[in-house]
């Protein structure tokens, strides 16, 4: 997951973790913060919601780098 990208996009739009957590239906800001910090992985549905809130393609936020890293690992093996 491109966690750095996720944080950068959120901050560039002036949105707080508390704002994101409320929009996603979390009771506490830590629900969202844990996703951004990599402690928990969002479901596909949550990933789609996050991308809609930030108005960024879900693939750009969550999948491009992960696929790139996976292909790098295969090359090393």
Coordinates of N, CA, C and O in Angstrom, one line a residue:
X1 N 0.8 -1.2 0.0 CA 0.0 0.0 0.0 C 0.9 1.2 0.0 O 1.9 1.3 0.7
X2 N 0.5 2.2 -0.8 CA 1.3 3.4 -0.8 C 0.8 4.3 0.3 O 0.1 5.3 0.1
X3 N 1.3 4.0 1.5 CA 0.9 4.7 2.7 C 1.3 6.2 2.6 O 0.6 7.1 3.1
X4 N 2.5 6.4 2.1 CA 3.1 7.8 2.0 C 2.2 8.6 1.1 O 1.8 9.7 1.4
X5 N 1.8 8.0 0.0 CA 0.9 8.7 -1.0 C -0.4 9.0 -0.4 O -1.0 10.1 -0.5
X6 N -1.0 8.0 0.4 CA -2.3 8.2 1.0 C -2.2 9.4 2.0 O -3.1 10.3 1.9
X7 N -1.2 9.5 2.8 CA -1.0 10.6 3.7 C -0.8 11.9 3.0 O -1.4 12.9 3.3
X8 N 0.1 11.9 2.0 CA 0.4 13.1 1.2 C -0.9 13.7 0.6 O -1.1 14.9 0.6
X9 N -1.7 12.8 0.0 CA -2.9 13.3 -0.7 C -3.9 13.9 0.3 O -4.4 15.0 0.1
X10 N -4.0 13.2 1.4 CA -4.9 13.7 2.5 C -4.5 15.1 3.0 O -5.3 16.0 3.1
X11 N -3.2 15.2 3.3 CA -2.7 16.5 3.8 C -2.7 17.6 2.8 O -3.0 18.7 3.1
X12 N -2.5 17.2 1.5 CA -2.5 18.3 0.5 C -4.0 18.8 0.3 O -4.1 19.9 -0.2
X13 N -4.9 18.0 0.7 CA -6.3 18.5 0.6 C -6.8 19.1 1.9 O -8.0 19.5 2.0
X14 N -5.9 19.2 2.9 CA -6.3 19.8 4.2 C -7.2 19.0 5.0 O -8.0 19.6 5.9
X15 N -7.3 17.7 4.8 CA -8.2 16.8 5.5 C -7.5 16.2 6.7 O -6.4 15.7 6.5
X16 N -8.1 16.2 7.8 CA -7.5 15.5 9.0 C -7.8 14.1 9.1 O -8.8 13.6 8.4
X17 N -7.1 13.3 9.9 CA -7.4 11.9 10.2 C -8.8 11.8 10.8 O -9.5 10.9 10.6
X18 N -9.1 12.8 11.7 CA -10.4 12.8 12.3 C -11.5 12.9 11.3 O -12.5 12.2 11.3
X19 N -11.4 13.8 10.3 CA -12.3 14.0 9.2 C -12.5 12.7 8.5 O -13.6 12.3 8.2
X20 N -11.4 12.1 8.1 CA -11.5 10.8 7.3 C -12.2 9.7 8.1 O -13.0 9.0 7.6
X21 N -11.8 9.6 9.4 CA -12.4 8.6 10.3 C -13.9 8.8 10.3 O -14.7 7.8 10.2
X22 N -14.4 10.0 10.5 CA -15.8 10.3 10.6 C -16.5 9.9 9.3 O -17.6 9.3 9.3
X23 N -15.9 10.3 8.2 CA -16.5 10.0 6.8 C -16.6 8.5 6.6 O -17.5 8.1 5.9
X24 N -15.6 7.8 7.1 CA -15.6 6.3 7.0 C -16.5 5.6 8.0 O -16.6 4.4 7.9
X25 N -17.0 6.3 9.0 CA -17.9 5.7 9.9 C -17.1 5.1 11.2 O -17.7 4.3 11.9
X26 N -15.9 5.5 11.4 CA -15.2 5.0 12.5 C -15.5 5.9 13.7 O -15.8 7.1 13.6
X27 N -15.6 5.3 14.9 CA -15.9 6.0 16.1 C -14.8 6.9 16.6 O -15.0 7.9 17.1
X28 N -13.6 6.4 16.3 CA -12.4 7.2 16.8 C -11.4 7.4 15.6 O -11.4 6.6 14.7
X29 N -10.7 8.5 15.6 CA -9.7 8.8 14.6 C -8.7 7.7 14.3 O -8.2 7.5 13.2
X30 N -8.4 6.9 15.4 CA -7.4 5.8 15.2 C -7.9 4.8 14.2 O -7.0 4.1 13.7
X31 N -9.2 4.7 14.0 CA -9.7 3.7 13.0 C -9.0 4.0 11.6 O -8.6 3.1 10.9
X32 N -9.0 5.2 11.3 CA -8.4 5.6 10.0 C -6.9 5.7 10.1 O -6.2 5.2 9.2
X33 N -6.4 6.2 11.2 CA -5.0 6.4 11.4 C -4.2 5.0 11.3 O -3.2 5.0 10.7
X34 N -4.9 4.0 11.8 CA -4.3 2.7 11.7 C -4.1 2.2 10.2 O -3.2 1.5 9.9
X35 N -5.0 2.6 9.4 CA -4.9 2.3 8.0 C -3.7 3.0 7.4 O -2.9 2.5 6.7
X36 N -3.7 4.3 7.6 CA -2.6 5.2 7.1 C -1.2 4.8 7.6 O -0.3 4.9 6.8
X37 N -1.2 4.3 8.8 CA 0.1 3.9 9.4 C 0.5 2.4 9.0 O 1.5 1.9 9.4
X38 N -0.4 1.7 8.4 CA -0.1 0.3 8.0 C -0.4 -0.7 9.0 O 0.0 -1.9 8.9
X39 N -1.0 -0.3 10.1 CA -1.3 -1.3 11.2 C -2.5 -2.2 10.8 O -2.5 -3.3 11.3
X40 N -3.4 -1.7 10.0 CA -4.5 -2.5 9.5 C -4.7 -2.2 8.1 O -4.4 -1.2 7.6
X41 N -5.1 -3.3 7.4 CA -5.4 -3.2 5.9 C -6.9 -2.9 5.7 O -7.7 -3.6 6.3
X42 N -7.2 -1.9 4.9 CA -8.6 -1.7 4.6 C -9.2 -2.7 3.8 O -8.5 -3.3 2.9
X43 N -10.5 -3.0 4.0 CA -11.2 -3.8 3.0 C -11.3 -3.1 1.7 O -11.0 -1.9 1.6
X44 N -11.7 -3.8 0.7 CA -11.8 -3.2 -0.7 C -12.8 -2.1 -0.6 O -12.7 -1.0 -1.2
X45 N -13.9 -2.4 0.1 CA -15.0 -1.3 0.3 C -14.4 -0.1 0.9 O -14.7 1.0 0.5
X46 N -13.6 -0.2 2.0 CA -13.1 0.9 2.7 C -12.1 1.6 1.8 O -12.0 2.9 1.7
X47 N -11.3 0.9 1.0 CA -10.3 1.5 0.1 C -11.1 2.3 -0.9 O -10.6 3.4 -1.3
X48 N -12.2 1.8 -1.4 CA -13.0 2.6 -2.4 C -13.5 3.8 -1.8 O -13.5 4.9 -2.4
X49 N -14.0 3.7 -0.5 CA -14.6 4.9 0.2 C -13.5 6.0 0.4 O -13.7 7.2 0.1
X50 N -12.3 5.5 0.8 CA -11.2 6.5 1.0 C -10.8 7.2 -0.3 O -10.7 8.4 -0.4
X51 N -10.8 6.4 -1.4 CA -10.4 7.0 -2.7 C -11.5 8.0 -3.2 O -11.2 9.0 -3.8
X52 N -12.8 7.7 -2.9 CA -13.8 8.6 -3.2 C -13.8 9.9 -2.4 O -13.9 11.0 -2.9
X53 N -13.5 9.8 -1.1 CA -13.4 11.0 -0.3 C -12.2 11.9 -0.8 O -12.3 13.1 -0.8
X54 N -11.1 11.2 -1.1 CA -10.0 12.0 -1.6 C -10.0 12.3 -3.1 O -9.1 13.0 -3.6
X55 N -11.0 11.8 -3.8 CA -11.1 12.0 -5.2 C -9.9 11.6 -6.0 O -9.4 12.3 -6.8
X56 N -9.4 10.4 -5.6 CA -8.2 9.8 -6.3 C -8.6 8.4 -6.7 O -9.2 7.7 -5.9
X57 N -8.1 7.9 -7.8 CA -8.4 6.5 -8.2 C -7.9 5.5 -7.2 O -6.8 5.6 -6.7
X58 N -8.7 4.6 -6.8 CA -8.4 3.6 -5.8 C -7.1 2.8 -6.2 O -6.3 2.5 -5.3
X59 N -6.9 2.6 -7.5 CA -5.7 1.9 -7.9 C -4.4 2.7 -7.6 O -3.4 2.2 -7.2
X60 N -4.5 4.0 -7.8 CA -3.4 4.9 -7.6 C -3.0 4.9 -6.1 O -1.8 4.9 -5.7
X61 N -4.0 4.9 -5.2 CA -3.8 5.0 -3.8 C -3.3 3.7 -3.2 O -2.5 3.6 -2.3
X62 N -3.9 2.6 -3.6 CA -3.7 1.3 -2.9 C -3.0 0.2 -3.7 O -2.5 -0.7 -3.1
X63 N -3.0 0.2 -5.0 CA -2.5 -1.0 -5.7 C -1.2 -0.8 -6.5 O -0.5 -1.7 -6.7
X64 N -1.0 0.4 -7.1 CA 0.1 0.5 -8.0 C 1.5 0.1 -7.4 O 2.2 -0.7 -7.9
X65 N 1.8 0.7 -6.2 CA 3.1 0.4 -5.6 C 3.2 -1.0 -5.2 O 4.2 -1.7 -5.3
X66 N 2.1 -1.6 -4.6 CA 2.1 -2.9 -4.1 C 2.4 -3.9 -5.3 O 3.2 -4.8 -5.2
X67 N 1.8 -3.6 -6.4 CA 2.1 -4.5 -7.6 C 3.5 -4.3 -8.0 O 4.2 -5.3 -8.4
X68 N 4.0 -3.1 -8.0 CA 5.4 -2.8 -8.4 C 6.4 -3.6 -7.4 O 7.3 -4.2 -7.9
X69 N 6.1 -3.5 -6.1 CA 7.0 -4.1 -5.2 C 6.9 -5.7 -5.3 O 7.9 -6.3 -5.2
X70 N 5.8 -6.2 -5.6 CA 5.6 -7.6 -5.8 C 6.4 -8.1 -7.0 O 7.1 -9.1 -7.0
X71 N 6.4 -7.3 -8.1 CA 7.2 -7.7 -9.3 C 8.7 -7.6 -9.0 O 9.5 -8.4 -9.5
X72 N 9.1 -6.7 -8.2 CA 10.5 -6.6 -7.8 C 11.0 -7.8 -7.0 O 12.0 -8.4 -7.2
X73 N 10.1 -8.3 -6.1 CA 10.4 -9.4 -5.3 C 10.6 -10.7 -6.1 O 11.4 -11.5 -5.9
X74 N 9.7 -10.8 -7.2 CA 9.8 -11.9 -8.0 C 11.2 -11.9 -8.8 O 11.7 -13.0 -9.0
X75 N 11.6 -10.7 -9.2 CA 12.9 -10.6 -9.9 C 14.0 -11.1 -9.1 O 15.0 -11.7 -9.6
X76 N 14.0 -10.8 -7.8 CA 15.1 -11.1 -6.9 C 15.1 -12.6 -6.6 O 16.2 -13.2 -6.5
X77 N 14.0 -13.3 -6.6 CA 13.9 -14.7 -6.3 C 14.6 -15.6 -7.3 O 14.6 -15.4 -8.4

